[in-house]
PDB file of C-alpha atoms in Angstrom:
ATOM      1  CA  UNK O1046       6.747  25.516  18.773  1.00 79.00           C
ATOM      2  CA  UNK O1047       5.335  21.911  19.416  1.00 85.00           C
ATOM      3  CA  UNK O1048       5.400  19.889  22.247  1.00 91.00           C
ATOM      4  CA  UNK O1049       4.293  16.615  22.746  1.00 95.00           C
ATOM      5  CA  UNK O1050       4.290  14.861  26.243  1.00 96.00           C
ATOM      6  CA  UNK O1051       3.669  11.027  26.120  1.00 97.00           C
ATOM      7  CA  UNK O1052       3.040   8.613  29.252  1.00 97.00           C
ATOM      8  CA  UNK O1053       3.767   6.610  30.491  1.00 97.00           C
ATOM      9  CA  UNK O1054       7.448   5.377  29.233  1.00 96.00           C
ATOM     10  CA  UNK O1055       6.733   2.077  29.569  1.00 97.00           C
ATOM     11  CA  UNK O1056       3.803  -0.274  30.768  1.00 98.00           C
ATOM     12  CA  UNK O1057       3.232  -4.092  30.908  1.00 98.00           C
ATOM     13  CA  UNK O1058       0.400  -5.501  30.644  1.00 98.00           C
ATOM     14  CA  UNK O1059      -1.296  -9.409  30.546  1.00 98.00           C
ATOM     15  CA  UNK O1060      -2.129 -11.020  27.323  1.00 97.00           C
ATOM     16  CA  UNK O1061      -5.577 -10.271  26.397  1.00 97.00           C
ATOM     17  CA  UNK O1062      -5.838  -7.079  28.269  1.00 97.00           C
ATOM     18  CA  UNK O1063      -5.945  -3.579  26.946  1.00 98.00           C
ATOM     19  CA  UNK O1064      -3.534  -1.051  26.813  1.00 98.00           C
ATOM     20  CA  UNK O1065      -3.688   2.952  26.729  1.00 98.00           C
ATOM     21  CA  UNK O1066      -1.110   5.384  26.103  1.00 98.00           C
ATOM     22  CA  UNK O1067      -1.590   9.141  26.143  1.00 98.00           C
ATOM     23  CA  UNK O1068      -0.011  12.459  24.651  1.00 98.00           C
ATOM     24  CA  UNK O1069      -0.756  15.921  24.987  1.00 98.00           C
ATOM     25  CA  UNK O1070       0.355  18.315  22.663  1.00 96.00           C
ATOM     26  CA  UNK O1071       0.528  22.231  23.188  1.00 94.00           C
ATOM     27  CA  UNK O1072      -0.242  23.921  19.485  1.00 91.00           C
ATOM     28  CA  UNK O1073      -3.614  24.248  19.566  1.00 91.00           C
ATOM     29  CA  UNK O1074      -2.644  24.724  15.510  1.00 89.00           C
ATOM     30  CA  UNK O1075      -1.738  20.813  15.077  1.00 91.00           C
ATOM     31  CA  UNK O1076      -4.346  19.008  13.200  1.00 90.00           C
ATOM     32  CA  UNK O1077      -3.333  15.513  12.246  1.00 91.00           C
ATOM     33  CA  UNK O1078      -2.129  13.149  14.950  1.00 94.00           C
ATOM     34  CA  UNK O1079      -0.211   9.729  14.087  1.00 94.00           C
ATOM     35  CA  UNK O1080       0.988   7.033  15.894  1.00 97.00           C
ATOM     36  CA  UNK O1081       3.931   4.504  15.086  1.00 96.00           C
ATOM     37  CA  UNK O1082       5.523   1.398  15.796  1.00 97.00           C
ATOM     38  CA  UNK O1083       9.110   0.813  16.364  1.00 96.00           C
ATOM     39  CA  UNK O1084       9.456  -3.072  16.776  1.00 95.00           C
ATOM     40  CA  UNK O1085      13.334  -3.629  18.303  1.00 91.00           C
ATOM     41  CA  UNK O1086      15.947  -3.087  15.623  1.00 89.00           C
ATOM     42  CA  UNK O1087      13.269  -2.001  13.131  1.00 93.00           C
ATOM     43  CA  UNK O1088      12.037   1.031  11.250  1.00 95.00           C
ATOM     44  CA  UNK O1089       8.994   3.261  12.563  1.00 95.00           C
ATOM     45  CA  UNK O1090       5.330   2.132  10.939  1.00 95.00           C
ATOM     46  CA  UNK O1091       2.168   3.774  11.080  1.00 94.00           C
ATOM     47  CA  UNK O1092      -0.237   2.335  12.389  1.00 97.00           C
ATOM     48  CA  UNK O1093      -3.316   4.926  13.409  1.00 96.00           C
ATOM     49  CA  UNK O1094      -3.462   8.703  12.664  1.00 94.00           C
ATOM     50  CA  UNK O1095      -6.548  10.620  13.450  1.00 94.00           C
ATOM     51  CA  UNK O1096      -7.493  14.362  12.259  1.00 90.00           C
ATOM     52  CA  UNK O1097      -8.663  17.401  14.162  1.00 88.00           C
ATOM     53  CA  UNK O1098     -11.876  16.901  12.702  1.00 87.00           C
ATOM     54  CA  UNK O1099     -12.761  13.405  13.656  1.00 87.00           C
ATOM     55  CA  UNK O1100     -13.035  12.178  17.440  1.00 91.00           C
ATOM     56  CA  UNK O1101     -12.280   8.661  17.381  1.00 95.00           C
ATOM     57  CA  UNK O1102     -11.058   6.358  14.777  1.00 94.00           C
ATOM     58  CA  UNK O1103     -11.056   2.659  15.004  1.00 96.00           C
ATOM     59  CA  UNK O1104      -8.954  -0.019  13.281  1.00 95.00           C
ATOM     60  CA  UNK O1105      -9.748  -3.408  14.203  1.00 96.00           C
ATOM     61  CA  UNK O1106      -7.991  -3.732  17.395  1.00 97.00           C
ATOM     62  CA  UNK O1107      -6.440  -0.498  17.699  1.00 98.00           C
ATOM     63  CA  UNK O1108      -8.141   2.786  18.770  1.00 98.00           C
ATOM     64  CA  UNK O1109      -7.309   6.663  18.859  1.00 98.00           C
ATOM     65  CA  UNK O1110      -9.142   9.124  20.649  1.00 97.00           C
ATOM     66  CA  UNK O1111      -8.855  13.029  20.271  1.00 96.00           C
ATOM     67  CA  UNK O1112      -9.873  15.498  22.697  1.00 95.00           C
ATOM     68  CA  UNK O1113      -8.925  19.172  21.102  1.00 93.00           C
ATOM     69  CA  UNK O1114     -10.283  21.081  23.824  1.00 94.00           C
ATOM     70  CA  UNK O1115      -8.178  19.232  26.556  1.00 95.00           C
ATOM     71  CA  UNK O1116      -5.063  18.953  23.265  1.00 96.00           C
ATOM     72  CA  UNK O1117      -5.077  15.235  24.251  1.00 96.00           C
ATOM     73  CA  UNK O1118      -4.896  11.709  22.089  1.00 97.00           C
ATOM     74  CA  UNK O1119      -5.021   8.384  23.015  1.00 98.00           C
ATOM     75  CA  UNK O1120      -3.875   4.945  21.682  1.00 98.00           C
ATOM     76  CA  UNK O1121      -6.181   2.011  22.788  1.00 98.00           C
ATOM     77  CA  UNK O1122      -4.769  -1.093  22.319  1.00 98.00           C
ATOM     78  CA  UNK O1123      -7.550  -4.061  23.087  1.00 97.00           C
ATOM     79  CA  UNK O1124      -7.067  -7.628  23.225  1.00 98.00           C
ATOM     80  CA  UNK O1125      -3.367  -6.869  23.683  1.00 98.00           C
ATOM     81  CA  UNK O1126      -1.311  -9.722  22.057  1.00 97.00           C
ATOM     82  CA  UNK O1127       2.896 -10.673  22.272  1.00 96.00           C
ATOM     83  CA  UNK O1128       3.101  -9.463  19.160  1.00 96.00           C
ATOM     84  CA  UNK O1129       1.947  -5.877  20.164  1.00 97.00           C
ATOM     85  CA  UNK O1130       5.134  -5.495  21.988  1.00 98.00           C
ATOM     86  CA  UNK O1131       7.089  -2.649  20.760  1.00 97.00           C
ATOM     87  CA  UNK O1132       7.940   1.198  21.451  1.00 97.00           C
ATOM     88  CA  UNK O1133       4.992   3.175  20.349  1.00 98.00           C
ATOM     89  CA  UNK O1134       5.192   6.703  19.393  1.00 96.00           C
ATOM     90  CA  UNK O1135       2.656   9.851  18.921  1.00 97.00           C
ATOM     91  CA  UNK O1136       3.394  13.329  17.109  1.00 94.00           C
ATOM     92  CA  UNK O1137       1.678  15.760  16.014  1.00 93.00           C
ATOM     93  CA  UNK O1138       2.215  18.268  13.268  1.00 88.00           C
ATOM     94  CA  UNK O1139      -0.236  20.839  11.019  1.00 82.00           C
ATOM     95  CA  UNK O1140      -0.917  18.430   8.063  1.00 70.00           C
ATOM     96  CA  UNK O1141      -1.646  19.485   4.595  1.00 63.00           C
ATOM     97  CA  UNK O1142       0.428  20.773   1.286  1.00 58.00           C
ATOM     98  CA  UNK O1143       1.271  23.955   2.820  1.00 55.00           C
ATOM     99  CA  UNK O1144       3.146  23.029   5.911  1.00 56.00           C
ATOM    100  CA  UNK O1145       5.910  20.804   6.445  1.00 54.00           C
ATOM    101  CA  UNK O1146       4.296  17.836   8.218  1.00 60.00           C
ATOM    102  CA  UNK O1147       6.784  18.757  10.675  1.00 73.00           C
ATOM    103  CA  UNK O1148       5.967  15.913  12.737  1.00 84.00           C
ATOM    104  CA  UNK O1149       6.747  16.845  16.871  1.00 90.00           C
ATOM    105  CA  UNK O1150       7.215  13.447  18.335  1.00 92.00           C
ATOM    106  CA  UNK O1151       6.794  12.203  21.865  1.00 94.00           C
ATOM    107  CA  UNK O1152       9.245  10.005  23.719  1.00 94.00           C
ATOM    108  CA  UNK O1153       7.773   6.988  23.305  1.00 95.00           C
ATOM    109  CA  UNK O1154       6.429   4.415  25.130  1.00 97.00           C
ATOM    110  CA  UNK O1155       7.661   0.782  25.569  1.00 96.00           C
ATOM    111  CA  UNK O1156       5.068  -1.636  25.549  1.00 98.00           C
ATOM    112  CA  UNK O1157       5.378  -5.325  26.935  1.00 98.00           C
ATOM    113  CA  UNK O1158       2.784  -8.240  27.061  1.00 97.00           C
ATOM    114  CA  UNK O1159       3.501 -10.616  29.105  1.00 95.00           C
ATOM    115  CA  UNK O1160       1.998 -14.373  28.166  1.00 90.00           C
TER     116      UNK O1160
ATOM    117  CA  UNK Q 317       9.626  -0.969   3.071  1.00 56.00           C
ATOM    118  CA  UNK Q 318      12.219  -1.344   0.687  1.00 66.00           C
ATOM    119  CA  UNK Q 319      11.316   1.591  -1.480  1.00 93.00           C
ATOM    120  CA  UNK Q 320      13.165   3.709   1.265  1.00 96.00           C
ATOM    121  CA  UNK Q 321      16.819   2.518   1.671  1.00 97.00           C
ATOM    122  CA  UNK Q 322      19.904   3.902   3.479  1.00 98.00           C
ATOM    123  CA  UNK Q 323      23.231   3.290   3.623  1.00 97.00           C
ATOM    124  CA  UNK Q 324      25.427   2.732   5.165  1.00 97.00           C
ATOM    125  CA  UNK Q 325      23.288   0.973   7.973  1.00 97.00           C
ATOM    126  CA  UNK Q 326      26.037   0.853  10.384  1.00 97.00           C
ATOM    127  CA  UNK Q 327      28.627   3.258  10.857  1.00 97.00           C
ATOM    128  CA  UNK Q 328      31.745   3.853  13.400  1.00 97.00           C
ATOM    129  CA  UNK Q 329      33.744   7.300  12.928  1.00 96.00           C
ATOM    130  CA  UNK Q 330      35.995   9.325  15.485  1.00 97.00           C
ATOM    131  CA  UNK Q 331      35.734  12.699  16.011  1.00 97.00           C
ATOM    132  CA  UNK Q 332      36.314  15.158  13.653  1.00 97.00           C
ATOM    133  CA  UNK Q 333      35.651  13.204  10.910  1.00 97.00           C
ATOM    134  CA  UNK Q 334      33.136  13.816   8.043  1.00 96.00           C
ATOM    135  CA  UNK Q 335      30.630  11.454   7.732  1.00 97.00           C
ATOM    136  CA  UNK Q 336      27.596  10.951   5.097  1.00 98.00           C
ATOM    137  CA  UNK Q 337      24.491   9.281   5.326  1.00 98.00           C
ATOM    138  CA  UNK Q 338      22.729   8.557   2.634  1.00 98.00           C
ATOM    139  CA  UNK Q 339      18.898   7.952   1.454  1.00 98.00           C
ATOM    140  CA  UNK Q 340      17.330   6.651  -1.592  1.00 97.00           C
ATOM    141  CA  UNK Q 341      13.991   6.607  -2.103  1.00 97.00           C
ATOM    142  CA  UNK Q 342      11.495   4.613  -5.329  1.00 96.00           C
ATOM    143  CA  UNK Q 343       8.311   6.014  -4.346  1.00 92.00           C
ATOM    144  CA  UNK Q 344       8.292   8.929  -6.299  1.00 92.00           C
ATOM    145  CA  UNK Q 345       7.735  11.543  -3.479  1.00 91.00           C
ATOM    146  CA  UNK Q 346       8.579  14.755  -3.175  1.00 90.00           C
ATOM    147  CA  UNK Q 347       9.366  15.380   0.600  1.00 91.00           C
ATOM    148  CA  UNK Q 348      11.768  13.904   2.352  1.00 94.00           C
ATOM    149  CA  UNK Q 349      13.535  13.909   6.204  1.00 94.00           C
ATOM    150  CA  UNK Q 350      15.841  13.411   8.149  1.00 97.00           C
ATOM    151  CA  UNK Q 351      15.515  12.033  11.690  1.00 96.00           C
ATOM    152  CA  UNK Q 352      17.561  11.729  14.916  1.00 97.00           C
ATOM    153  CA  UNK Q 353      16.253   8.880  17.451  1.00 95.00           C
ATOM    154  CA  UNK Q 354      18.000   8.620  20.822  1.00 92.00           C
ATOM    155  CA  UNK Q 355      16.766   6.456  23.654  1.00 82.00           C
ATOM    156  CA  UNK Q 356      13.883   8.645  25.685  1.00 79.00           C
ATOM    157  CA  UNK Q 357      14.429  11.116  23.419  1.00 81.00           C
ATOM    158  CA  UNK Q 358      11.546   9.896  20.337  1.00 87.00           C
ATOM    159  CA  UNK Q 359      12.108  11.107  17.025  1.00 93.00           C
ATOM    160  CA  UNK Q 360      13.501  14.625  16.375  1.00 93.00           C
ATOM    161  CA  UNK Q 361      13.855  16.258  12.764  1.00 92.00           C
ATOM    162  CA  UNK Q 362      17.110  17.460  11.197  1.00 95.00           C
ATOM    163  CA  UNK Q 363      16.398  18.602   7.829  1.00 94.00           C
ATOM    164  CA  UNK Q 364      13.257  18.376   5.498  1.00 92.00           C
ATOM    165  CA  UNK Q 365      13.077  18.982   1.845  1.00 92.00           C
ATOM    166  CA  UNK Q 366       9.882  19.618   0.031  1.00 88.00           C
ATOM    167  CA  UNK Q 367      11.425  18.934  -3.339  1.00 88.00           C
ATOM    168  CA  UNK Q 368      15.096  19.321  -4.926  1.00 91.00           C
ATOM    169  CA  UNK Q 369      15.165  23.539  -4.037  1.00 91.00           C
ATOM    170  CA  UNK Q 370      13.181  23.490  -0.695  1.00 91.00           C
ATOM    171  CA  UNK Q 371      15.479  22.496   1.979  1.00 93.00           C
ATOM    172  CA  UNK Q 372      14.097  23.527   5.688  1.00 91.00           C
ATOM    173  CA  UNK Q 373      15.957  22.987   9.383  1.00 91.00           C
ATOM    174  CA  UNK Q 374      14.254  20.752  11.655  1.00 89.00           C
ATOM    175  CA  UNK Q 375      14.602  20.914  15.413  1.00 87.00           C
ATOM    176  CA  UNK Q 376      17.998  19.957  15.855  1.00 93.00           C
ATOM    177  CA  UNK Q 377      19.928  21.543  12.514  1.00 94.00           C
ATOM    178  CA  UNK Q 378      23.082  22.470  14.116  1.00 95.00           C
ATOM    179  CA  UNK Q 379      26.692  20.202  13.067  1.00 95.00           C
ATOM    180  CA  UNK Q 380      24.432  18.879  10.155  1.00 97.00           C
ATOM    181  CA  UNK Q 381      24.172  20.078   6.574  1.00 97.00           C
ATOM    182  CA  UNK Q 382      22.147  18.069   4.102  1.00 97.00           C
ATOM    183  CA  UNK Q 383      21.814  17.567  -0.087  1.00 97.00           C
ATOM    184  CA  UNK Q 384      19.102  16.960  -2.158  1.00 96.00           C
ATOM    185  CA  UNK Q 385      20.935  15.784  -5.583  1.00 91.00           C
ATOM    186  CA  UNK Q 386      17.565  14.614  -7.133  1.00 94.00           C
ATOM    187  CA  UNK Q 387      13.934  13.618  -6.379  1.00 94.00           C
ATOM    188  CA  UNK Q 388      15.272  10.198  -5.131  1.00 96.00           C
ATOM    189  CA  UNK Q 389      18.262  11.183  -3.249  1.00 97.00           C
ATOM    190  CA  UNK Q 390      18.627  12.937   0.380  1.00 98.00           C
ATOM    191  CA  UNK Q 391      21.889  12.644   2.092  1.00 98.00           C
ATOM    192  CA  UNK Q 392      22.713  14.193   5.520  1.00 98.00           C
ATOM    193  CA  UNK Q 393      26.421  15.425   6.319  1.00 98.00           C
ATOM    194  CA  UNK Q 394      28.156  15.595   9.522  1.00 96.00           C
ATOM    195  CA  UNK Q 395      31.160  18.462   8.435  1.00 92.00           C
ATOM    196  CA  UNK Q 396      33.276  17.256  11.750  1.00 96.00           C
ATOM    197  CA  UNK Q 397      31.292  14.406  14.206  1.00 96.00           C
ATOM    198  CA  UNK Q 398      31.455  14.819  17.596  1.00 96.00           C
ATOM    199  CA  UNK Q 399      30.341  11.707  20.260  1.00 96.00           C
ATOM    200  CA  UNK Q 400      27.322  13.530  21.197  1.00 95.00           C
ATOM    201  CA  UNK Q 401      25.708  13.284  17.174  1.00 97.00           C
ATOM    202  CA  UNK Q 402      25.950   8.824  18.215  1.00 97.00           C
ATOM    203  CA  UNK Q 403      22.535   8.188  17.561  1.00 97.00           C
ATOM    204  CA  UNK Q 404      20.311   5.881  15.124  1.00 97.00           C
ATOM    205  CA  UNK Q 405      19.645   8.128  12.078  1.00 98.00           C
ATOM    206  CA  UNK Q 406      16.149   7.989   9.903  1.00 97.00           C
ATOM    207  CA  UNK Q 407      15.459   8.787   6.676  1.00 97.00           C
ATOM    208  CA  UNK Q 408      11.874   9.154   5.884  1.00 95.00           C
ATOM    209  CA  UNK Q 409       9.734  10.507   2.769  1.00 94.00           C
ATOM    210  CA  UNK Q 410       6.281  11.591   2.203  1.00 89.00           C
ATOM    211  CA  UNK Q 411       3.920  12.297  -0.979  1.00 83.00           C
ATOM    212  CA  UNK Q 412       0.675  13.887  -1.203  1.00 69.00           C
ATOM    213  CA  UNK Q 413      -0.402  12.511   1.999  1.00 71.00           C
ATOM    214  CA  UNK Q 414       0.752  13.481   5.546  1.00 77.00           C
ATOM    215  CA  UNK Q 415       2.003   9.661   6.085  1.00 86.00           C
ATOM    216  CA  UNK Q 416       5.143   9.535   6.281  1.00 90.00           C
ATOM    217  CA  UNK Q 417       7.646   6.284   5.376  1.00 93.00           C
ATOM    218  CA  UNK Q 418      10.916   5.372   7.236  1.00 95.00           C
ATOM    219  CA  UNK Q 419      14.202   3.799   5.868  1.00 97.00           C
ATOM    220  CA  UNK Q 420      15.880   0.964   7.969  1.00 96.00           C
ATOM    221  CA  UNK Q 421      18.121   3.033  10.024  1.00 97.00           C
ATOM    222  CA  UNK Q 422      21.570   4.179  10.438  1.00 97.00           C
ATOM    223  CA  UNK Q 423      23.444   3.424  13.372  1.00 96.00           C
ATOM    224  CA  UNK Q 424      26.343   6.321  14.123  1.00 97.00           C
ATOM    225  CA  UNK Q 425      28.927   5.631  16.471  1.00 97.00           C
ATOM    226  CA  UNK Q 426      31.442   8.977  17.018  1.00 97.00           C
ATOM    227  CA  UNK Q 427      34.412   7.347  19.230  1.00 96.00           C
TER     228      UNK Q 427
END
Protein backbone atom coordinates (compact mmCIF):
# COMPACT_ATOMS: atom_id res chain seq x y z
CA UNK A 1 0.00 0.00 0.00
CA UNK A 2 0.79 3.82 0.47
CA UNK A 3 3.38 5.44 2.14
CA UNK A 4 3.97 8.83 2.69
CA UNK A 5 7.23 10.20 4.37
CA UNK A 6 7.06 13.94 5.42
CA UNK A 7 10.10 16.19 6.73
CA UNK A 8 10.97 17.61 8.54
CA UNK A 9 8.70 17.26 11.91
CA UNK A 10 9.02 20.53 12.77
CA UNK A 11 10.83 23.81 11.54
CA UNK A 12 10.90 27.50 12.70
CA UNK A 13 11.33 29.98 10.77
CA UNK A 14 11.47 34.24 10.92
CA UNK A 15 8.51 36.25 10.01
CA UNK A 16 8.59 37.08 6.46
CA UNK A 17 10.65 34.18 5.39
CA UNK A 18 9.61 31.15 3.47
CA UNK A 19 8.97 27.85 4.45
CA UNK A 20 9.16 24.30 2.61
CA UNK A 21 8.01 21.06 3.65
CA UNK A 22 8.39 17.85 1.66
CA UNK A 23 6.72 14.28 1.23
CA UNK A 24 7.45 11.44 -0.78
CA UNK A 25 5.05 8.96 -1.46
CA UNK A 26 5.74 5.31 -2.81
CA UNK A 27 2.48 4.34 -5.19
CA UNK A 28 3.49 5.45 -8.23
CA UNK A 29 -0.64 4.87 -8.68
CA UNK A 30 -1.53 8.06 -6.36
CA UNK A 31 -2.73 10.91 -8.36
CA UNK A 32 -4.12 13.71 -6.27
CA UNK A 33 -1.99 15.17 -3.51
CA UNK A 34 -3.53 17.51 -0.63
CA UNK A 35 -2.28 19.33 2.02
CA UNK A 36 -4.00 20.44 5.42
CA UNK A 37 -3.92 22.53 8.30
CA UNK A 38 -4.38 21.52 11.81
CA UNK A 39 -4.30 24.86 13.85
CA UNK A 40 -3.92 23.64 17.86
CA UNK A 41 -7.17 22.22 19.17
CA UNK A 42 -8.77 22.52 15.72
CA UNK A 43 -10.07 20.42 12.87
CA UNK A 44 -7.86 19.59 9.65
CA UNK A 45 -8.50 22.26 6.52
CA UNK A 46 -7.41 22.09 3.12
CA UNK A 47 -5.59 24.32 2.00
CA UNK A 48 -3.62 23.21 -1.48
CA UNK A 49 -4.08 19.90 -3.40
CA UNK A 50 -2.38 19.41 -6.67
CA UNK A 51 -3.05 16.50 -9.39
CA UNK A 52 -0.73 14.12 -11.17
CA UNK A 53 -1.30 16.01 -14.13
CA UNK A 54 -0.34 19.49 -13.17
CA UNK A 55 3.30 20.47 -11.87
CA UNK A 56 2.84 23.34 -9.75
CA UNK A 57 -0.13 25.08 -8.42
CA UNK A 58 -0.13 28.41 -6.80
CA UNK A 59 -2.51 30.06 -4.32
CA UNK A 60 -1.60 33.40 -3.33
CA UNK A 61 0.97 32.76 -0.81
CA UNK A 62 1.03 29.16 -0.75
CA UNK A 63 2.71 26.83 -3.32
CA UNK A 64 2.80 22.97 -4.21
CA UNK A 65 5.15 21.40 -6.35
CA UNK A 66 4.94 17.77 -7.85
CA UNK A 67 7.69 15.80 -9.12
CA UNK A 68 6.11 12.18 -10.27
CA UNK A 69 9.20 10.85 -11.52
CA UNK A 70 11.15 11.46 -8.18
CA UNK A 71 7.13 10.62 -6.25
CA UNK A 72 7.87 13.93 -4.44
CA UNK A 73 5.54 17.18 -3.37
CA UNK A 74 6.27 20.18 -1.83
CA UNK A 75 4.48 22.90 0.25
CA UNK A 76 6.00 26.45 -0.21
CA UNK A 77 4.99 28.70 2.19
CA UNK A 78 6.30 32.50 1.24
CA UNK A 79 6.10 35.52 3.20
CA UNK A 80 5.58 33.25 6.21
CA UNK A 81 3.30 35.07 8.75
CA UNK A 82 2.31 34.15 12.85
CA UNK A 83 -0.66 33.17 11.68
CA UNK A 84 0.82 30.34 9.44
CA UNK A 85 1.73 28.54 12.53
CA UNK A 86 0.19 25.22 12.70
CA UNK A 87 0.85 21.34 12.00
CA UNK A 88 0.70 20.86 8.32
CA UNK A 89 -0.07 17.64 6.75
CA UNK A 90 0.34 15.89 3.10
CA UNK A 91 -1.40 12.55 1.78
CA UNK A 92 -1.84 11.14 -1.02
CA UNK A 93 -4.48 8.82 -2.35
CA UNK A 94 -5.83 7.66 -6.16
CA UNK A 95 -8.63 10.32 -6.53
CA UNK A 96 -11.70 9.89 -8.54
CA UNK A 97 -15.37 8.07 -8.18
CA UNK A 98 -13.94 4.73 -8.38
CA UNK A 99 -11.53 4.59 -5.53
CA UNK A 100 -11.89 5.40 -2.06
CA UNK A 101 -9.92 8.66 -1.73
CA UNK A 102 -8.18 6.62 0.70
CA UNK A 103 -6.14 9.40 1.75
CA UNK A 104 -2.33 7.97 3.14
CA UNK A 105 -1.24 10.75 5.37
CA UNK A 106 2.19 11.83 6.48
CA UNK A 107 3.18 12.67 10.03
CA UNK A 108 3.01 16.05 9.91
CA UNK A 109 4.98 18.82 10.33
CA UNK A 110 4.86 21.57 13.04
CA UNK A 111 5.40 24.85 11.81
CA UNK A 112 6.43 27.97 14.00
CA UNK A 113 7.09 31.69 13.02
CA UNK A 114 8.72 33.41 15.19
CA UNK A 115 8.01 37.50 15.22
CA UNK B 1 -17.40 23.76 9.43
CA UNK B 2 -20.41 23.17 11.19
CA UNK B 3 -22.08 21.03 8.59
CA UNK B 4 -19.82 18.16 10.04
CA UNK B 5 -20.49 17.67 13.81
CA UNK B 6 -19.50 15.01 16.39
CA UNK B 7 -20.30 14.15 19.56
CA UNK B 8 -19.45 13.64 22.12
CA UNK B 9 -16.27 15.95 21.76
CA UNK B 10 -14.70 14.75 24.84
CA UNK B 11 -14.81 11.45 26.20
CA UNK B 12 -13.18 9.44 29.33
CA UNK B 13 -13.97 5.51 29.48
CA UNK B 14 -12.01 2.57 31.27
CA UNK B 15 -11.23 -0.41 29.76
CA UNK B 16 -13.52 -2.73 28.59
CA UNK B 17 -16.08 -0.51 28.10
CA UNK B 18 -18.12 0.18 24.90
CA UNK B 19 -17.88 3.39 23.64
CA UNK B 20 -19.62 5.29 20.51
CA UNK B 21 -18.66 8.09 18.59
CA UNK B 22 -20.81 9.66 16.64
CA UNK B 23 -20.94 11.89 13.26
CA UNK B 24 -23.52 13.93 11.63
CA UNK B 25 -23.11 15.40 8.62
CA UNK B 26 -25.65 18.46 6.43
CA UNK B 27 -23.77 18.47 3.35
CA UNK B 28 -25.47 15.97 1.58
CA UNK B 29 -22.46 13.65 0.76
CA UNK B 30 -22.21 10.37 0.21
CA UNK B 31 -18.76 9.23 1.65
CA UNK B 32 -17.81 9.45 4.82
CA UNK B 33 -14.59 8.45 7.39
CA UNK B 34 -13.37 7.81 10.12
CA UNK B 35 -9.96 8.97 11.37
CA UNK B 36 -7.43 8.18 14.14
CA UNK B 37 -4.80 11.14 14.89
CA UNK B 38 -2.05 10.43 17.42
CA UNK B 39 0.88 12.73 18.02
CA UNK B 40 3.74 11.83 15.15
CA UNK B 41 1.56 9.51 13.97
CA UNK B 42 -0.70 12.02 11.16
CA UNK B 43 -3.96 10.90 10.24
CA UNK B 44 -4.76 7.17 9.79
CA UNK B 45 -8.23 5.77 8.44
CA UNK B 46 -10.55 3.42 10.33
CA UNK B 47 -13.53 2.90 8.33
CA UNK B 48 -14.93 4.57 5.08
CA UNK B 49 -18.36 4.33 3.68
CA UNK B 50 -19.20 5.22 0.16
CA UNK B 51 -22.89 5.40 0.88
CA UNK B 52 -25.39 3.61 3.46
CA UNK B 53 -24.31 -0.29 1.99
CA UNK B 54 -20.57 0.37 1.19
CA UNK B 55 -18.67 0.14 4.32
CA UNK B 56 -14.68 -0.45 3.68
CA UNK B 57 -11.66 -0.98 6.52
CA UNK B 58 -9.15 1.61 6.59
CA UNK B 59 -5.62 1.08 7.84
CA UNK B 60 -6.17 0.49 11.30
CA UNK B 61 -9.81 -1.55 11.41
CA UNK B 62 -9.07 -3.81 14.18
CA UNK B 63 -11.18 -3.21 17.98
CA UNK B 64 -13.45 -0.88 15.79
CA UNK B 65 -16.75 -1.62 14.10
CA UNK B 66 -18.69 1.20 12.53
CA UNK B 67 -22.66 2.06 11.32
CA UNK B 68 -23.95 3.89 8.67
CA UNK B 69 -27.80 4.40 9.83
CA UNK B 70 -28.45 6.97 6.99
CA UNK B 71 -26.80 9.35 4.47
CA UNK B 72 -26.16 11.81 7.40
CA UNK B 73 -25.10 9.54 10.09
CA UNK B 74 -21.62 7.57 10.64
CA UNK B 75 -20.87 6.35 14.05
CA UNK B 76 -17.71 4.38 15.03
CA UNK B 77 -17.87 1.66 17.94
CA UNK B 78 -15.25 0.57 20.23
CA UNK B 79 -16.95 -3.22 21.33
CA UNK B 80 -14.40 -3.23 24.57
CA UNK B 81 -11.67 0.03 24.71
CA UNK B 82 -8.43 -0.63 25.59
CA UNK B 83 -5.75 2.48 26.65
CA UNK B 84 -3.93 2.04 23.52
CA UNK B 85 -7.37 3.20 21.15
CA UNK B 86 -6.69 7.07 23.51
CA UNK B 87 -6.44 9.12 20.65
CA UNK B 88 -8.31 12.30 19.04
CA UNK B 89 -10.93 10.74 16.70
CA UNK B 90 -12.08 12.48 13.14
CA UNK B 91 -14.95 12.25 11.34
CA UNK B 92 -14.72 13.48 7.87
CA UNK B 93 -17.05 13.35 4.60
CA UNK B 94 -16.60 13.86 1.01
CA UNK B 95 -18.98 14.41 -2.19
CA UNK B 96 -18.23 14.35 -5.73
CA UNK B 97 -14.94 15.85 -5.22
CA UNK B 98 -11.78 14.26 -3.68
CA UNK B 99 -11.83 17.16 -0.84
CA UNK B 100 -12.49 15.94 1.98
CA UNK B 101 -14.23 17.88 5.28
CA UNK B 102 -13.38 17.22 8.99
CA UNK B 103 -15.67 17.35 12.13
CA UNK B 104 -14.27 19.07 15.35
CA UNK B 105 -12.78 16.13 16.97
CA UNK B 106 -13.25 13.61 19.58
CA UNK B 107 -10.98 13.32 22.32
CA UNK B 108 -10.88 9.43 23.81
CA UNK B 109 -9.36 8.82 26.97
CA UNK B 110 -9.32 4.70 27.88
CA UNK B 111 -8.09 4.78 31.74
Amino acid sequence: GENVEQHPSTLSVQEGDSAVIKCTYSDSASNYFPWYKQELGKRPQLIIDIRSNVGEKKDQRIAVTLNKTAKHFSLHITETQPEDSAVYFCAASRAGKNYGQNFVFGPGTRLSVLP
Amino acid sequence: DADVTQTPRNRITKTGKRIMLECSQTKGHDRMYWYRQDPGLGLRLIYYSFDVKDINKGEISDGYSVSRQAQAKFSLSLESAIPNQTALYFCATSGGGDTQYFGPGTRLTVL
